[in-house]
Amino acid sequence: HRYLLFEGASKGKGELVLEFKKGNEVLGEATSCWVNLLDVRNMYKRAKITPDDPDDFTEPSDYVGVFNNPTRTPPIPNISWTWDPWGNNFMPDPQETKEYLIFVHGWRMTYHGSQKYAESMFKRLWQSGYKGRFAFVRWPTYSEDTHPTTDGLTTYNASDYRAWLSGKGVAAFVNSLPSNYVRNIIAHSMGNIVVGSALREGMQVENYALLNAAVPAMCYDGKQDLYEFPRETPDGDTDPITKALGFK
C-alpha cells in the first residue's frame, strides 16, 4: 500500500486522476475521483451574542450588588443573537446527518482567537467522520481585545457576569435551529456559565459536554460527596443570603 497526502492550494473543484509513469510512458491509471476544496469557514455556521457589549444595559462598576437588585438581575431582556457576518456562505455536507453541534468558547478569548479555536474543533470532528452541522457562538468576554495592556487577566468576575447575561442569547439561538435536527452543545471553561444560563432560559438540547468547566459538578449531579469541599464555599454557608448566591 502507498499513502499520499495532498494539500489544497486554493478553493475549487476538479477531477483527480492518479497516473503511474515510467519516464514519459503511462504504465497505468487509477479510477478518478472528484475533489471539492473549500475554505473551512464555508463548512460551519457562526453566530454572536448581541449587543457586543452587554455593559450598555447594566452598570459595569457594580458587579457586587447586581444580583441583589431585581431591576438589574440577569438576563437583560435586550440580550439576543445574530449571525456573524463573514462573507462565507454555508455549504452543508452532501452526506449530512440531521444533527447540530454548537460550541461556546471560554473566558478571555479574543474575537479572532475564539474563531480559530472553534475551527480546530470542527476540523478534528470532520476528520473523525462527523457529518452533522457545526455552529460556533461568540459571546463578549473581556479579553486582550478590550484590555490590551493586561490581556484581560483582571476581568474574571466581570466576564463571568457577562457569561450569565449571554445565556439568554444562546438559548434563543439554539432553540431557533431546525427542530428536525438533534441539538448538541459543547462548552469550554467559562463558556459553561453561558450554557448553564441558557439552560435556565429554556434551551433545548439532547446532549451537553462540559470541557474544563468553570462550574462545579454538583450543579448537574446530586451526589452528596460532591458537596464536601476542603474549604468553605457559599453553598455551605450558614448565612441564608450567602448560601442563596452559591452555584447550587
Coordinates of C-alpha atoms in Angstrom, one line a residue:
H1 CA 0.0 0.0 0.0
R2 CA 1.0 3.6 -0.6
Y3 CA -0.5 6.6 1.2
L4 CA -0.4 10.0 -0.5
L5 CA -1.0 13.4 1.2
F6 CA -2.4 16.2 -0.9
E7 CA -2.5 19.8 0.3
G8 CA -5.0 22.2 -1.2
A9 CA -3.6 25.5 -2.6
S10 CA -6.9 27.3 -3.3
K11 CA -10.7 26.7 -3.3
G12 CA -12.2 24.9 -6.2
K13 CA -13.3 21.5 -7.5
G14 CA -12.0 19.2 -10.1
E15 CA -11.3 15.6 -11.2
L16 CA -8.3 13.9 -9.6
V17 CA -6.6 11.2 -11.8
L18 CA -3.7 9.2 -10.5
E19 CA -1.3 8.0 -13.2
F20 CA 1.7 5.7 -12.9
K21 CA 4.6 6.7 -15.2
K22 CA 8.0 5.5 -16.2
G23 CA 9.6 8.4 -17.8
N24 CA 7.0 9.7 -20.3
E25 CA 5.3 6.3 -20.6
V26 CA 2.0 5.9 -18.7
L27 CA 2.0 2.4 -17.1
G28 CA -1.4 2.6 -15.5
E29 CA -4.2 4.8 -14.3
A30 CA -6.3 4.6 -11.2
T31 CA -10.1 5.3 -11.1
S32 CA -10.6 9.1 -10.9
C33 CA -12.4 10.9 -8.1
W34 CA -13.8 14.4 -7.8
V35 CA -12.3 16.7 -5.2
N36 CA -14.0 19.8 -3.8
L37 CA -11.7 22.1 -1.8
L38 CA -13.5 24.6 0.5
D39 CA -12.5 27.3 2.9
V40 CA -13.2 25.9 6.4
R41 CA -15.4 29.0 7.0
N42 CA -17.8 27.7 4.4
M43 CA -18.3 24.5 6.3
Y44 CA -19.7 25.7 9.6
K45 CA -22.0 28.4 10.9
R46 CA -21.2 31.3 13.2
A47 CA -23.4 33.3 15.5
K48 CA -22.7 36.0 18.0
I49 CA -24.5 37.4 21.1
T50 CA -25.9 40.9 20.9
P51 CA -25.2 43.5 21.9
D52 CA -21.4 43.0 21.6
D53 CA -21.1 45.0 24.9
P54 CA -23.7 44.0 27.4
D55 CA -22.5 46.8 29.7
D56 CA -24.8 49.0 27.6
F57 CA -27.6 47.6 29.7
T58 CA -26.1 47.5 33.2
E59 CA -23.6 49.3 35.4
P60 CA -20.1 47.7 34.8
S61 CA -18.7 49.1 38.1
D62 CA -21.4 47.4 40.2
Y63 CA -20.8 43.7 39.9
V64 CA -21.0 43.1 43.6
G65 CA -24.6 44.3 44.2
V66 CA -26.1 43.5 40.8
F67 CA -27.7 40.2 42.0
N68 CA -29.4 42.0 44.9
N69 CA -31.1 44.5 42.6
P70 CA -34.2 43.0 40.9
T71 CA -34.1 45.7 38.2
R72 CA -30.6 44.5 37.1
T73 CA -30.8 40.8 37.7
P74 CA -29.8 39.0 34.5
P75 CA -30.8 38.1 31.9
I76 CA -31.3 41.6 30.5
P77 CA -34.2 41.5 28.0
N78 CA -32.2 43.1 25.2
I79 CA -29.7 40.2 25.0
S80 CA -30.2 38.3 21.8
W81 CA -28.1 36.9 18.9
T82 CA -27.4 37.5 15.2
W83 CA -25.5 35.7 12.5
D84 CA -21.9 36.8 12.5
P85 CA -21.2 38.4 9.1
W86 CA -18.1 36.9 7.4
G87 CA -18.8 36.8 3.7
N88 CA -18.7 33.0 3.5
N89 CA -21.9 31.2 2.5
F90 CA -22.5 27.9 4.4
M91 CA -22.3 24.7 2.3
P92 CA -23.7 21.7 4.1
D93 CA -22.0 18.3 3.7
P94 CA -23.6 16.3 0.8
Q95 CA -23.8 13.4 3.2
E96 CA -25.1 15.5 6.1
T97 CA -26.7 13.9 9.2
K98 CA -29.5 15.6 10.9
E99 CA -27.7 16.9 13.9
Y100 CA -26.1 20.2 15.2
L101 CA -23.1 20.6 17.4
I102 CA -22.9 24.0 18.9
F103 CA -19.6 25.2 20.5
V104 CA -19.3 28.0 23.2
H105 CA -15.8 29.3 23.9
G106 CA -14.4 30.3 27.3
W107 CA -13.0 33.3 29.2
R108 CA -10.5 35.8 27.8
M109 CA -10.5 34.5 24.2
T110 CA -10.1 37.3 21.6
Y111 CA -12.6 37.5 18.8
H112 CA -10.1 36.1 16.3
G113 CA -8.7 33.5 18.7
S114 CA -12.1 32.1 19.6
Q115 CA -12.9 31.6 15.9
K116 CA -9.6 29.6 15.4
Y117 CA -10.4 27.6 18.5
A118 CA -13.8 26.6 17.0
E119 CA -12.3 25.9 13.6
S120 CA -9.7 23.5 15.1
M121 CA -12.6 21.7 16.9
F122 CA -14.6 21.4 13.8
K123 CA -11.7 20.2 11.7
R124 CA -11.0 17.4 14.2
L125 CA -14.6 16.4 14.2
W126 CA -14.8 16.4 10.4
Q127 CA -11.6 14.4 10.2
S128 CA -13.0 11.8 12.6
G129 CA -16.1 11.4 10.4
Y130 CA -18.6 13.8 11.8
K131 CA -21.2 14.7 9.1
G132 CA -23.6 16.9 11.1
R133 CA -23.6 20.7 11.2
F134 CA -21.3 22.7 13.4
A135 CA -22.1 26.1 14.8
F136 CA -19.9 28.5 16.8
V137 CA -21.3 31.1 19.2
R138 CA -19.2 34.1 20.2
W139 CA -20.1 35.8 23.5
P140 CA -18.5 39.1 24.6
T141 CA -15.9 38.0 27.2
Y142 CA -13.4 40.6 28.2
S143 CA -10.0 39.8 26.6
E144 CA -7.0 41.3 25.0
D145 CA -9.4 42.9 22.6
T146 CA -10.8 45.1 25.4
H147 CA -7.9 45.2 27.8
P148 CA -4.7 45.1 25.6
T149 CA -2.3 46.1 28.4
T150 CA -3.4 43.3 30.8
D151 CA -4.7 40.7 28.3
G152 CA -7.9 40.8 30.3
L153 CA -6.3 39.0 33.3
T154 CA -8.2 41.1 35.8
T155 CA -11.6 40.6 34.3
Y156 CA -12.7 37.1 35.6
N157 CA -15.7 38.3 37.7
A158 CA -16.8 40.8 35.1
S159 CA -16.6 38.3 32.3
D160 CA -18.4 35.7 34.5
Y161 CA -21.3 38.2 34.8
R162 CA -21.3 38.8 31.0
A163 CA -21.4 35.0 30.6
W164 CA -24.6 34.8 32.7
L165 CA -26.1 37.6 30.6
S166 CA -25.2 35.9 27.3
G167 CA -27.2 32.7 28.2
K168 CA -30.4 34.3 27.1
G169 CA -29.0 34.9 23.6
V170 CA -27.5 31.3 23.4
A171 CA -30.9 29.8 24.3
A172 CA -32.6 31.8 21.6
F173 CA -30.0 30.8 19.0
V174 CA -30.1 27.1 19.8
N175 CA -33.9 26.9 20.0
S176 CA -34.1 28.7 16.6
L177 CA -32.2 25.8 14.9
P178 CA -34.4 23.4 12.8
S179 CA -36.4 21.2 15.0
N180 CA -35.7 18.1 12.8
Y181 CA -32.0 18.3 13.8
V182 CA -30.7 16.8 17.0
R183 CA -29.1 19.6 19.0
N184 CA -25.9 19.0 21.0
I185 CA -23.8 21.6 22.7
I186 CA -20.2 21.8 23.9
A187 CA -18.7 24.5 26.1
H188 CA -15.2 25.2 27.3
S189 CA -14.3 26.7 30.7
M190 CA -16.4 29.8 31.4
G191 CA -18.5 29.0 28.3
N192 CA -20.2 26.6 30.7
I193 CA -21.5 29.5 32.7
V194 CA -23.1 30.8 29.4
V195 CA -24.6 27.3 28.8
G196 CA -25.8 27.0 32.4
S197 CA -27.6 30.3 32.0
A198 CA -29.0 29.2 28.6
L199 CA -30.4 26.0 30.2
R200 CA -32.2 28.2 32.8
E201 CA -33.6 30.2 29.9
G202 CA -35.2 27.1 28.4
M203 CA -32.6 26.0 25.9
Q204 CA -33.4 22.6 24.5
V205 CA -30.5 20.2 23.8
E206 CA -30.1 16.4 23.5
N207 CA -26.5 16.2 24.8
Y208 CA -24.2 18.6 26.7
A209 CA -20.5 18.2 27.1
L210 CA -18.6 20.3 29.6
L211 CA -14.9 20.8 28.9
N212 CA -12.7 22.0 31.8
A213 CA -15.9 23.6 33.1
A214 CA -15.8 26.7 35.3
V215 CA -18.7 25.3 37.2
P216 CA -18.9 22.6 40.0
A217 CA -20.2 19.2 39.2
M218 CA -22.8 19.5 41.9
C219 CA -24.8 21.8 39.6
Y220 CA -25.6 18.8 37.5
D221 CA -25.1 15.8 39.8
G222 CA -26.9 15.3 43.2
K223 CA -24.2 13.0 44.8
Q224 CA -23.7 14.2 48.3
D225 CA -19.9 13.8 48.2
L226 CA -19.7 16.5 45.5
Y227 CA -20.7 19.0 48.2
E228 CA -17.9 18.1 50.5
F229 CA -15.1 20.6 49.8
P230 CA -11.9 21.0 51.9
R231 CA -12.8 24.7 52.3
E232 CA -15.8 26.8 52.9
T233 CA -18.0 27.8 49.9
P234 CA -21.1 29.9 49.6
D235 CA -23.2 26.7 49.1
G236 CA -22.4 25.5 52.6
D237 CA -22.5 28.9 54.4
T238 CA -24.7 29.2 57.5
D239 CA -25.9 32.6 56.3
P240 CA -29.0 32.0 54.1
I241 CA -28.4 35.1 51.9
T242 CA -24.8 34.0 51.2
K243 CA -25.9 30.4 50.6
A244 CA -28.5 31.6 48.1
L245 CA -25.7 33.1 46.0
G246 CA -23.9 29.8 45.6
F247 CA -23.7 27.8 42.4
K248 CA -26.2 25.3 43.5

